[in-house]
Amino acid sequence: MRTLLLAAALIAAPAAAQDSPFIGEYSLAEGPDVGGGLLIRKDGRFQYMLAAGALDERAEGRWEARGNQICLTTEPKPVPPVMKKGPLIEVDGAVPTLLVTWPNGKGIPGVDFTIGFDSGDPAEDYTQVYGWTMPEDDERVPRWVEVREPIYDIFAPRYELTEADGGKLRVVIVPNDVGVVDFDNACVEKTERGVVLHRAEGDMRFARLGAE
């Protein structure tokens, strides 16, 4: 009876939960200025993290064997961050030309933007926590705005400004699952000292912890 129960458990267990040479803990081997890790667990789950300057990434989910490699799928599927137009608010007693904030109204610095006008060259710069305001000697009225958050590559279609906007715009970044990587069958291959993770942004090499 015990043998039958054990056999039934093995049949019911997912393939990923069985022995695999990939199971173990790995450290990112991409240089001194970045850190990260990958954990392949016996229960068919994985955990991933990366820290590179201002960029922080993480993910967890399931893995499954495919030939001589395994493939990772993030679960639950992350909801990407989005940008949306928000009501104008004052900063230090004035409404800036462009303000990018979190939903709580806190300003976000370092967001790249391009502002277009009826004539002349567009204005290009990046935001501060207090936004960005047109120079006093420039009387042109902004007609459209493009914004892009460069660290996590968050962007939105061009905002066309109407007369009701008065040449001003507030963009709200709704973070949702910002920083959670959506691995969709991203595959991992063995190397001499660890593994390499193939992803759309490029290959990432990991060394197995404890390997000599």
mmCIF file of C-alpha atoms in Angstrom:
data_model
loop_
_atom_site.group_PDB
_atom_site.id
_atom_site.type_symbol
_atom_site.label_atom_id
_atom_site.label_comp_id
_atom_site.label_asym_id
_atom_site.label_seq_id
_atom_site.Cartn_x
_atom_site.Cartn_y
_atom_site.Cartn_z
ATOM 1 C CA MET A 1 0.000 0.000 0.000
ATOM 2 C CA ARG A 2 2.821 2.411 0.902
ATOM 3 C CA THR A 3 4.493 1.750 -2.463
ATOM 4 C CA LEU A 4 1.245 2.452 -4.288
ATOM 5 C CA LEU A 5 0.741 5.718 -2.422
ATOM 6 C CA LEU A 6 4.297 6.825 -3.254
ATOM 7 C CA ALA A 7 3.814 5.984 -6.917
ATOM 8 C CA ALA A 8 0.542 7.919 -6.999
ATOM 9 C CA ALA A 9 2.247 10.960 -5.436
ATOM 10 C CA LEU A 10 4.993 10.921 -8.053
ATOM 11 C CA ILE A 11 2.465 10.704 -10.868
ATOM 12 C CA ALA A 12 0.458 13.608 -9.439
ATOM 13 C CA ALA A 13 3.528 15.812 -8.845
ATOM 14 C CA PRO A 14 4.366 18.330 -11.605
ATOM 15 C CA ALA A 15 7.412 17.480 -13.693
ATOM 16 C CA ALA A 16 9.215 20.590 -12.418
ATOM 17 C CA ALA A 17 9.006 19.275 -8.863
ATOM 18 C CA GLN A 18 11.155 16.273 -9.691
ATOM 19 C CA ASP A 19 14.954 16.234 -9.591
ATOM 20 C CA SER A 20 16.677 18.631 -11.977
ATOM 21 C CA PRO A 21 20.321 19.716 -12.364
ATOM 22 C CA PHE A 22 19.074 23.320 -12.435
ATOM 23 C CA ILE A 23 17.828 23.260 -8.840
ATOM 24 C CA GLY A 24 19.934 25.550 -6.691
ATOM 25 C CA GLU A 25 20.842 29.155 -5.932
ATOM 26 C CA TYR A 26 22.729 31.397 -8.345
ATOM 27 C CA SER A 27 24.356 34.833 -8.158
ATOM 28 C CA LEU A 28 24.434 37.311 -11.036
ATOM 29 C CA ALA A 29 27.863 37.364 -12.684
ATOM 30 C CA GLU A 30 27.592 40.547 -14.760
ATOM 31 C CA GLY A 31 30.017 42.946 -13.063
ATOM 32 C CA PRO A 32 30.729 44.911 -9.869
ATOM 33 C CA ASP A 33 28.025 47.560 -10.297
ATOM 34 C CA VAL A 34 25.055 45.204 -10.389
ATOM 35 C CA GLY A 35 23.776 42.503 -8.075
ATOM 36 C CA GLY A 36 21.182 39.833 -8.453
ATOM 37 C CA GLY A 37 20.204 36.283 -7.884
ATOM 38 C CA LEU A 38 18.155 33.396 -9.185
ATOM 39 C CA LEU A 39 16.714 30.614 -7.049
ATOM 40 C CA ILE A 40 15.411 27.447 -8.715
ATOM 41 C CA ARG A 41 13.417 25.460 -6.161
ATOM 42 C CA LYS A 42 12.533 21.775 -6.020
ATOM 43 C CA ASP A 43 8.809 22.541 -5.847
ATOM 44 C CA GLY A 44 8.775 23.931 -9.378
ATOM 45 C CA ARG A 45 8.964 27.585 -8.321
ATOM 46 C CA PHE A 46 11.644 30.232 -8.912
ATOM 47 C CA GLN A 47 12.629 33.598 -7.472
ATOM 48 C CA TYR A 48 14.618 36.321 -9.251
ATOM 49 C CA MET A 49 16.005 39.718 -8.271
ATOM 50 C CA LEU A 50 18.253 42.402 -9.752
ATOM 51 C CA ALA A 51 19.660 45.685 -8.416
ATOM 52 C CA ALA A 52 21.479 47.926 -10.895
ATOM 53 C CA GLY A 53 21.756 51.568 -9.878
ATOM 54 C CA ALA A 54 18.246 52.995 -9.634
ATOM 55 C CA LEU A 55 16.774 49.900 -11.288
ATOM 56 C CA ASP A 56 15.310 47.197 -9.064
ATOM 57 C CA GLU A 57 13.702 44.094 -10.561
ATOM 58 C CA ARG A 58 12.082 41.043 -9.039
ATOM 59 C CA ALA A 59 9.948 38.116 -10.100
ATOM 60 C CA GLU A 60 8.671 34.787 -8.895
ATOM 61 C CA GLY A 61 6.622 32.057 -10.479
ATOM 62 C CA ARG A 62 6.925 28.561 -11.902
ATOM 63 C CA TRP A 63 9.487 26.789 -14.036
ATOM 64 C CA GLU A 64 9.238 23.743 -16.248
ATOM 65 C CA ALA A 65 11.776 21.546 -17.996
ATOM 66 C CA ARG A 66 12.002 21.681 -21.782
ATOM 67 C CA GLY A 67 14.656 19.401 -23.183
ATOM 68 C CA ASN A 68 18.063 20.475 -21.853
ATOM 69 C CA GLN A 69 16.770 23.765 -20.460
ATOM 70 C CA ILE A 70 14.095 25.143 -18.143
ATOM 71 C CA CYS A 71 11.707 28.008 -18.846
ATOM 72 C CA LEU A 72 10.384 30.596 -16.372
ATOM 73 C CA THR A 73 6.888 32.082 -16.213
ATOM 74 C CA THR A 74 6.022 34.845 -13.733
ATOM 75 C CA GLU A 75 2.959 34.085 -11.601
ATOM 76 C CA PRO A 76 0.766 35.887 -10.991
ATOM 77 C CA LYS A 77 1.161 37.856 -14.209
ATOM 78 C CA PRO A 78 2.232 41.387 -13.254
ATOM 79 C CA VAL A 79 0.142 44.465 -14.058
ATOM 80 C CA PRO A 80 2.447 46.988 -15.780
ATOM 81 C CA PRO A 81 2.634 50.596 -14.603
ATOM 82 C CA VAL A 82 0.661 53.160 -16.595
ATOM 83 C CA MET A 83 0.585 56.907 -17.135
ATOM 84 C CA LYS A 84 -2.635 58.901 -17.065
ATOM 85 C CA LYS A 85 -3.619 62.539 -17.206
ATOM 86 C CA GLY A 86 -4.452 63.991 -13.812
ATOM 87 C CA PRO A 87 -5.974 67.212 -12.469
ATOM 88 C CA LEU A 88 -3.583 70.138 -12.166
ATOM 89 C CA ILE A 89 -2.184 70.904 -8.730
ATOM 90 C CA GLU A 90 -0.052 73.713 -7.337
ATOM 91 C CA VAL A 91 3.557 73.344 -6.277
ATOM 92 C CA ASP A 92 4.881 76.101 -4.028
ATOM 93 C CA GLY A 93 1.905 78.284 -4.879
ATOM 94 C CA ALA A 94 1.982 77.883 -8.679
ATOM 95 C CA VAL A 95 0.912 75.325 -11.277
ATOM 96 C CA PRO A 96 3.959 74.126 -13.260
ATOM 97 C CA THR A 97 3.835 73.674 -17.007
ATOM 98 C CA LEU A 98 4.494 69.950 -16.591
ATOM 99 C CA LEU A 99 4.284 67.913 -13.395
ATOM 100 C CA VAL A 100 4.712 64.148 -13.127
ATOM 101 C CA THR A 101 3.562 62.604 -9.842
ATOM 102 C CA TRP A 102 2.608 59.415 -8.088
ATOM 103 C CA PRO A 103 -1.098 59.015 -7.310
ATOM 104 C CA ASN A 104 -0.520 60.636 -3.893
ATOM 105 C CA GLY A 105 0.691 63.835 -5.569
ATOM 106 C CA LYS A 106 4.387 63.406 -4.786
ATOM 107 C CA GLY A 107 6.495 64.705 -7.666
ATOM 108 C CA ILE A 108 8.703 62.342 -9.659
ATOM 109 C CA PRO A 109 12.090 63.611 -10.875
ATOM 110 C CA GLY A 110 14.033 62.363 -13.867
ATOM 111 C CA VAL A 111 11.139 61.858 -16.285
ATOM 112 C CA ASP A 112 12.188 62.785 -19.830
ATOM 113 C CA PHE A 113 9.831 64.984 -21.827
ATOM 114 C CA THR A 114 9.402 66.796 -25.102
ATOM 115 C CA ILE A 115 6.986 69.723 -25.394
ATOM 116 C CA GLY A 116 5.842 70.955 -28.813
ATOM 117 C CA PHE A 117 4.528 74.362 -29.860
ATOM 118 C CA ASP A 118 2.872 76.028 -32.844
ATOM 119 C CA SER A 119 6.284 77.321 -33.932
ATOM 120 C CA GLY A 120 9.922 76.895 -33.093
ATOM 121 C CA ASP A 121 11.851 73.955 -31.749
ATOM 122 C CA PRO A 122 10.311 71.663 -29.120
ATOM 123 C CA ALA A 123 11.545 71.918 -25.531
ATOM 124 C CA GLU A 124 13.356 68.834 -24.238
ATOM 125 C CA ASP A 125 14.396 68.264 -20.631
ATOM 126 C CA TYR A 126 13.568 66.131 -17.593
ATOM 127 C CA THR A 127 11.347 66.795 -14.612
ATOM 128 C CA GLN A 128 12.240 67.717 -11.043
ATOM 129 C CA VAL A 129 10.129 66.875 -7.980
ATOM 130 C CA TYR A 130 8.506 70.292 -8.468
ATOM 131 C CA GLY A 131 7.899 69.684 -12.164
ATOM 132 C CA TRP A 132 9.046 71.938 -14.987
ATOM 133 C CA THR A 133 7.906 75.436 -15.905
ATOM 134 C CA MET A 134 8.277 77.401 -19.144
ATOM 135 C CA PRO A 135 10.951 80.128 -19.032
ATOM 136 C CA GLU A 136 9.479 83.573 -18.381
ATOM 137 C CA ASP A 137 10.866 84.953 -21.649
ATOM 138 C CA ASP A 138 9.230 82.204 -23.738
ATOM 139 C CA GLU A 139 5.600 83.126 -24.395
ATOM 140 C CA ARG A 140 4.771 80.133 -26.574
ATOM 141 C CA VAL A 141 1.886 77.921 -25.499
ATOM 142 C CA PRO A 142 2.539 74.154 -25.259
ATOM 143 C CA ARG A 143 0.381 72.182 -27.715
ATOM 144 C CA TRP A 144 1.514 68.621 -27.051
ATOM 145 C CA VAL A 145 3.671 66.722 -24.579
ATOM 146 C CA GLU A 146 5.497 63.393 -24.714
ATOM 147 C CA VAL A 147 6.859 61.847 -21.513
ATOM 148 C CA ARG A 148 8.950 58.784 -20.743
ATOM 149 C CA GLU A 149 10.233 57.410 -17.445
ATOM 150 C CA PRO A 150 13.646 56.011 -18.488
ATOM 151 C CA ILE A 151 14.476 53.610 -15.639
ATOM 152 C CA TYR A 152 11.473 51.311 -16.070
ATOM 153 C CA ASP A 153 10.666 52.527 -19.601
ATOM 154 C CA ILE A 154 7.174 53.782 -18.724
ATOM 155 C CA PHE A 155 5.619 55.937 -21.426
ATOM 156 C CA ALA A 156 2.304 57.050 -22.869
ATOM 157 C CA PRO A 157 1.043 58.242 -26.251
ATOM 158 C CA ARG A 158 1.497 61.946 -26.982
ATOM 159 C CA TYR A 159 -0.756 64.182 -24.900
ATOM 160 C CA GLU A 160 -2.519 66.739 -27.109
ATOM 161 C CA LEU A 161 -3.332 69.859 -25.089
ATOM 162 C CA THR A 162 -6.604 71.732 -25.603
ATOM 163 C CA GLU A 163 -7.554 75.311 -24.780
ATOM 164 C CA ALA A 164 -9.030 74.063 -21.504
ATOM 165 C CA ASP A 165 -5.598 72.808 -20.429
ATOM 166 C CA GLY A 166 -4.132 76.289 -20.592
ATOM 167 C CA GLY A 167 -0.793 74.942 -21.761
ATOM 168 C CA LYS A 168 -0.263 72.865 -18.607
ATOM 169 C CA LEU A 169 -0.254 69.147 -17.917
ATOM 170 C CA ARG A 170 -0.032 66.810 -14.939
ATOM 171 C CA VAL A 171 0.826 63.165 -15.607
ATOM 172 C CA VAL A 172 0.191 60.556 -12.904
ATOM 173 C CA ILE A 173 2.220 57.346 -12.907
ATOM 174 C CA VAL A 174 0.182 54.484 -11.454
ATOM 175 C CA PRO A 175 2.896 52.036 -10.353
ATOM 176 C CA ASN A 176 0.863 48.799 -10.233
ATOM 177 C CA ASP A 177 3.527 46.038 -10.308
ATOM 178 C CA VAL A 178 6.437 48.262 -11.344
ATOM 179 C CA GLY A 179 9.720 46.370 -11.119
ATOM 180 C CA VAL A 180 8.122 42.930 -11.450
ATOM 181 C CA VAL A 181 9.512 41.254 -14.572
ATOM 182 C CA ASP A 182 6.976 39.477 -16.748
ATOM 183 C CA PHE A 183 8.885 36.345 -17.656
ATOM 184 C CA ASP A 184 6.829 34.563 -20.295
ATOM 185 C CA ASN A 185 8.611 31.253 -20.900
ATOM 186 C CA ALA A 186 12.040 32.883 -20.597
ATOM 187 C CA CYS A 187 14.435 29.971 -20.869
ATOM 188 C CA VAL A 188 17.534 29.088 -18.862
ATOM 189 C CA GLU A 189 20.466 27.000 -20.107
ATOM 190 C CA LYS A 190 23.307 25.377 -18.211
ATOM 191 C CA THR A 191 26.845 26.739 -18.463
ATOM 192 C CA GLU A 192 30.133 25.460 -17.084
ATOM 193 C CA ARG A 193 29.816 27.436 -13.840
ATOM 194 C CA GLY A 194 26.106 28.173 -13.659
ATOM 195 C CA VAL A 195 23.300 29.183 -15.997
ATOM 196 C CA VAL A 196 22.404 31.817 -18.572
ATOM 197 C CA LEU A 197 18.939 33.368 -18.634
ATOM 198 C CA HIS A 198 17.753 34.356 -22.093
ATOM 199 C CA ARG A 199 15.373 37.330 -22.051
ATOM 200 C CA ALA A 200 14.257 39.913 -24.592
ATOM 201 C CA GLU A 201 16.528 42.580 -23.073
ATOM 202 C CA GLY A 202 19.606 40.360 -23.389
ATOM 203 C CA ASP A 203 21.266 37.345 -21.811
ATOM 204 C CA MET A 204 22.040 37.300 -18.078
ATOM 205 C CA ARG A 205 24.723 34.997 -16.676
ATOM 206 C CA PHE A 206 24.526 33.525 -13.189
ATOM 207 C CA ALA A 207 27.126 31.541 -11.255
ATOM 208 C CA ARG A 208 26.006 28.726 -8.988
ATOM 209 C CA LEU A 209 26.683 29.564 -5.356
ATOM 210 C CA GLY A 210 29.236 27.249 -3.844
ATOM 211 C CA ALA A 211 30.740 26.301 -7.209
ATOM 212 C CA GLU A 212 34.530 26.163 -7.239
#
